[in-house]
């Protein structure tokens, strides 16, 4: 049995040994198998021989890996970037972030499943008091995919709202805010965090919410700071990026276009709060989010 398998995989053509090899499999049959494999698996198998390379370049294979509305993603780019590209090259192009809305939003395809993901910068959101530097500042950083985050020093009315209209393919999506307690910087090549302004997030929870144009709604409450600290480990929510789940929404049909509204609020004016970085909101298919965790 082992010898037979060894002979089958030897070389690109089995005619030299008189036994069948991978090179004897018709390209059309290989393409049929590739329909059930993931893009990384297809690319790995393409290195075996000519038939596998040919099947791995087939438009018929890669058409099934692209979402049904991939043309909407291409429309976000200049036509010269994707004209005359094969479906394989289009998949490779869309699996890298495609910026739009002046670079404040990005959309891309998951490299394994080909499903649509999106990230929205704080720059694309409505933030109460953002124009007043006594409350908020924009902080440049390499820790954000958008290279800038909104840092709150202190405020009484905290409210961040966003909206997006996009032809999301049919799927179940999870919406999350990416938040950081404390202001971070680099000193002598090391990352350091300053919690001088961090306060008020352990008194009452923040309310996260979302709603869609077809009537779906979701909300959740969460305290961003720990009221009790571990003497050994300190406050585990401080000094690191945490993704807070807002909720989920379902898209059944790409048409009509889904309009999604999301928010993050703590509008109890009995106490001030500050020392918080708001980076972005992610919209990712639900099981992909679970896989990343």
Coordinates of C-alpha atoms in Angstrom, one line a residue:
X1 CA 0.0 0.0 0.0
X2 CA 2.8 2.4 1.0
X3 CA 4.8 1.6 -2.1
X4 CA 1.7 2.2 -4.3
X5 CA 1.1 5.6 -2.8
X6 CA 4.8 6.4 -3.2
X7 CA 4.7 5.5 -6.9
X8 CA 1.5 7.6 -7.4
X9 CA 3.1 10.7 -6.1
X10 CA 6.5 10.3 -7.8
X11 CA 7.2 12.9 -10.5
X12 CA 4.7 14.6 -12.7
X13 CA 4.1 11.7 -15.0
X14 CA 3.9 8.1 -14.2
X15 CA 4.7 6.9 -17.8
X16 CA 8.4 6.4 -17.0
X17 CA 7.6 3.7 -14.4
X18 CA 4.7 2.2 -16.3
X19 CA 2.4 3.1 -13.4
X20 CA -0.1 5.8 -13.0
X21 CA 1.0 9.1 -11.4
X22 CA -0.4 12.4 -10.6
X23 CA 0.6 13.7 -14.0
X24 CA -1.9 11.3 -15.6
X25 CA -4.9 12.9 -13.9
X26 CA -6.8 15.1 -16.4
X27 CA -6.8 18.8 -15.5
X28 CA -10.6 18.9 -15.6
X29 CA -10.8 16.2 -12.9
X30 CA -8.3 18.1 -10.8
X31 CA -10.4 21.3 -11.2
X32 CA -13.5 19.4 -9.9
X33 CA -11.6 18.4 -6.8
X34 CA -10.4 22.0 -6.3
X35 CA -14.0 23.2 -6.1
X36 CA -14.1 21.6 -2.6
X37 CA -10.8 23.0 -1.3
X38 CA -9.8 26.3 0.2
X39 CA -7.6 28.8 -1.6
X40 CA -4.5 28.1 0.5
X41 CA -4.9 24.3 -0.2
X42 CA -5.3 25.0 -4.0
X43 CA -2.2 27.1 -4.1
X44 CA -0.2 24.5 -2.2
X45 CA -1.3 21.7 -4.6
X46 CA -0.5 23.9 -7.7
X47 CA 3.1 23.1 -7.1
X48 CA 2.8 19.4 -7.8
X49 CA 2.8 19.4 -11.6
X50 CA 1.5 21.0 -14.8
X51 CA -2.0 19.6 -14.6
X52 CA -2.4 20.9 -11.0
X53 CA -1.0 24.3 -11.9
X54 CA -3.4 24.5 -14.8
X55 CA -6.4 23.6 -12.7
X56 CA -5.3 26.0 -10.0
X57 CA -5.5 28.9 -12.5
X58 CA -8.9 28.0 -13.8
X59 CA -11.5 30.8 -13.7
X60 CA -14.2 28.2 -13.1
X61 CA -12.4 27.2 -9.9
X62 CA -11.8 30.7 -8.5
X63 CA -15.3 31.9 -9.5
X64 CA -16.6 29.7 -6.7
X65 CA -14.2 31.2 -4.2
X66 CA -15.4 34.7 -4.8
X67 CA -18.5 36.2 -3.1
X68 CA -21.5 36.7 -5.5
X69 CA -21.1 40.5 -5.2
X70 CA -17.3 40.7 -5.7
X71 CA -17.9 43.3 -8.4
X72 CA -19.1 45.7 -5.7
X73 CA -15.7 45.4 -4.1
X74 CA -14.0 46.0 -7.4
X75 CA -16.0 49.1 -8.0
X76 CA -14.2 50.6 -4.9
X77 CA -11.0 50.6 -6.9
X78 CA -9.9 52.3 -10.2
X79 CA -10.8 50.0 -13.1
X80 CA -7.2 49.8 -14.3
X81 CA -6.3 47.8 -11.1
X82 CA -8.5 44.9 -12.0
X83 CA -9.1 45.0 -15.7
X84 CA -7.9 41.9 -17.6
X85 CA -7.1 40.0 -14.4
X86 CA -7.9 36.3 -14.0
X87 CA -10.4 35.3 -11.3
X88 CA -7.4 33.9 -9.3
X89 CA -5.7 37.3 -9.4
X90 CA -8.9 39.1 -8.5
X91 CA -9.2 36.9 -5.4
X92 CA -5.6 37.7 -4.5
X93 CA -6.3 41.4 -5.0
X94 CA -9.5 41.4 -2.9
X95 CA -7.9 39.3 -0.1
X96 CA -5.9 42.4 0.7
X97 CA -7.6 45.4 2.4
X98 CA -9.4 47.6 -0.1
X99 CA -9.6 51.2 1.3
X100 CA -12.5 53.5 0.6
X101 CA -14.3 56.6 2.1
X102 CA -11.0 58.5 2.0
X103 CA -9.2 55.5 3.5
X104 CA -11.4 55.5 6.7
X105 CA -13.0 52.1 5.8
X106 CA -11.5 48.9 4.5
X107 CA -13.1 45.8 3.1
X108 CA -11.4 42.5 2.2
X109 CA -12.0 38.8 1.6
X110 CA -11.0 36.2 4.2
X111 CA -8.1 34.3 2.6
X112 CA -9.6 30.9 3.5
X113 CA -13.3 31.2 3.0
X114 CA -13.6 34.2 0.6
X115 CA -16.2 35.8 2.8
X116 CA -16.5 39.6 3.1
X117 CA -15.0 41.4 6.2
X118 CA -15.0 45.2 6.9
X119 CA -13.3 47.6 9.3
X120 CA -14.3 51.2 10.0
X121 CA -12.0 53.7 11.5
X122 CA -12.9 56.0 14.4
X123 CA -12.3 58.8 11.8
X124 CA -15.5 57.7 10.0
X125 CA -17.7 57.9 13.2
X126 CA -19.5 60.7 14.9
X127 CA -17.9 61.3 18.2
X128 CA -19.3 63.8 20.7
X129 CA -16.8 66.5 21.4
X130 CA -14.2 65.2 19.0
X131 CA -13.6 68.8 17.6
X132 CA -12.6 70.0 21.1
X133 CA -9.0 69.2 22.0
X134 CA -9.8 69.6 25.7
X135 CA -11.7 66.3 25.5
X136 CA -10.4 64.3 22.5
X137 CA -7.1 64.0 20.5
X138 CA -6.2 62.1 17.4
X139 CA -3.1 59.9 18.2
X140 CA -1.0 58.5 15.4
X141 CA 0.1 54.9 15.9
X142 CA 1.2 51.7 14.1
X143 CA -1.1 49.7 16.4
X144 CA -4.1 50.6 14.3
X145 CA -4.7 49.4 10.7
X146 CA -5.8 53.0 10.0
X147 CA -2.6 54.4 11.7
X148 CA -4.6 56.7 14.0
X149 CA -6.9 56.3 17.1
X150 CA -9.2 58.7 19.0
X151 CA -8.0 59.3 22.6
X152 CA -10.4 60.6 25.2
X153 CA -8.8 62.6 28.0
X154 CA -12.0 63.4 29.9
X155 CA -15.7 64.0 29.2
X156 CA -19.1 63.7 30.9
X157 CA -21.2 62.7 27.8
X158 CA -19.5 59.9 26.0
X159 CA -21.1 58.9 22.6
X160 CA -19.7 57.3 19.5
X161 CA -22.0 56.5 16.5
X162 CA -21.4 55.1 13.1
X163 CA -23.3 54.1 10.0
X164 CA -22.5 52.0 6.9
X165 CA -24.4 51.2 3.8
X166 CA -22.9 48.2 1.9
X167 CA -24.1 45.2 -0.1
X168 CA -23.0 42.6 2.3
X169 CA -23.4 39.0 1.0
X170 CA -25.8 36.6 2.7
X171 CA -24.2 35.7 6.1
X172 CA -24.4 36.2 9.8
X173 CA -22.1 39.1 10.9
X174 CA -20.6 40.1 14.2
X175 CA -20.0 43.8 15.0
X176 CA -17.3 44.7 17.5
X177 CA -15.6 47.8 18.9
X178 CA -11.8 47.8 19.3
X179 CA -11.0 49.7 22.5
X180 CA -7.9 50.3 24.6
X181 CA -7.8 51.7 28.2
X182 CA -4.9 54.0 28.8
X183 CA -2.7 56.0 26.4
X184 CA 0.2 54.0 25.0
X185 CA 3.5 55.1 23.5
X186 CA 7.0 53.9 22.8
X187 CA 9.9 54.8 25.1
X188 CA 13.4 53.6 24.3
X189 CA 11.9 51.0 21.9
X190 CA 9.5 49.6 24.5
X191 CA 5.8 50.0 24.7
X192 CA 4.6 51.9 27.7
X193 CA 1.1 52.8 28.9
X194 CA -0.1 55.8 30.8
X195 CA -3.3 55.6 32.9
X196 CA -3.2 59.1 34.2
X197 CA -6.6 60.0 32.6
X198 CA -8.2 56.5 32.9
X199 CA -11.2 56.8 35.2
X200 CA -15.0 56.4 35.4
X201 CA -15.3 53.2 33.4
X202 CA -15.8 51.0 36.5
X203 CA -18.8 53.0 37.8
X204 CA -21.4 52.2 35.2
X205 CA -21.4 50.1 32.1
X206 CA -21.1 51.3 28.5
X207 CA -24.0 50.5 26.3
X208 CA -23.2 49.0 22.9
X209 CA -26.0 48.8 20.2
X210 CA -26.7 48.2 16.6
X211 CA -29.7 48.3 14.3
X212 CA -30.2 47.5 10.6
X213 CA -32.5 48.9 7.9
X214 CA -34.6 45.8 8.0
X215 CA -35.5 46.1 11.7
X216 CA -32.8 44.0 13.4
X217 CA -31.5 45.2 16.7
X218 CA -29.0 44.1 19.3
X219 CA -27.4 45.7 22.4
X220 CA -25.1 44.8 25.2
X221 CA -23.7 46.4 28.4
X222 CA -20.2 46.1 29.6
X223 CA -17.9 47.7 32.2
X224 CA -14.7 48.6 30.5
X225 CA -12.7 48.8 33.7
X226 CA -12.3 46.2 36.5
X227 CA -13.6 47.3 39.9
X228 CA -11.4 44.7 41.6
X229 CA -7.7 44.4 40.8
X230 CA -5.5 41.3 41.2
X231 CA -2.4 42.3 43.1
X232 CA -0.3 40.0 41.1
X233 CA -1.6 40.7 37.6
X234 CA -3.1 44.2 38.0
X235 CA -6.1 45.2 35.9
X236 CA -6.2 42.8 32.9
X237 CA -8.4 45.1 30.9
X238 CA -5.9 48.0 31.0
X239 CA -3.0 48.4 28.6
X240 CA -4.2 46.0 25.9
X241 CA -6.6 46.1 22.9
X242 CA -9.9 44.4 23.6
X243 CA -12.7 43.8 21.1
X244 CA -16.1 44.3 22.6
X245 CA -19.0 42.5 20.8
X246 CA -21.9 44.8 20.0
X247 CA -24.1 42.1 18.5
X248 CA -24.9 40.2 15.4
X249 CA -27.1 40.8 12.3
X250 CA -28.2 38.5 9.5
X251 CA -28.1 39.4 5.8
X252 CA -30.4 37.2 3.7
X253 CA -30.1 39.0 0.4
X254 CA -27.6 41.4 -1.0
X255 CA -30.3 43.5 -2.6
X256 CA -31.5 45.8 -1.0
X257 CA -28.3 47.1 0.4
X258 CA -27.9 46.7 4.2
X259 CA -27.7 49.9 6.2
X260 CA -26.1 49.3 9.6
X261 CA -26.0 51.7 12.5
X262 CA -23.8 51.1 15.6
X263 CA -23.1 53.0 18.7
X264 CA -21.1 53.0 22.0
X265 CA -22.5 55.2 24.8
X266 CA -22.1 56.2 28.4
X267 CA -24.2 59.2 28.8
X268 CA -24.8 59.2 32.6
X269 CA -23.6 62.7 33.5
X270 CA -23.2 62.0 37.2
X271 CA -19.5 61.2 36.7
X272 CA -16.8 62.0 34.2
X273 CA -14.8 59.3 32.3
X274 CA -11.5 59.4 30.4
X275 CA -8.3 57.7 29.4
X276 CA -9.7 55.6 26.5
X277 CA -8.6 54.9 23.0
X278 CA -11.2 54.1 20.3
X279 CA -9.7 52.5 17.2
X280 CA -12.3 51.0 14.9
X281 CA -15.3 48.8 14.4
X282 CA -15.1 45.4 12.7
X283 CA -17.9 43.6 10.8
X284 CA -16.9 40.0 10.3
X285 CA -18.8 36.8 9.6
X286 CA -19.7 35.2 12.9
X287 CA -17.9 31.9 12.7
X288 CA -14.7 33.6 11.4
X289 CA -14.8 35.8 14.5
X290 CA -15.0 32.7 16.7
X291 CA -12.2 31.1 14.7
X292 CA -9.9 34.1 15.3
X293 CA -10.6 34.0 19.0

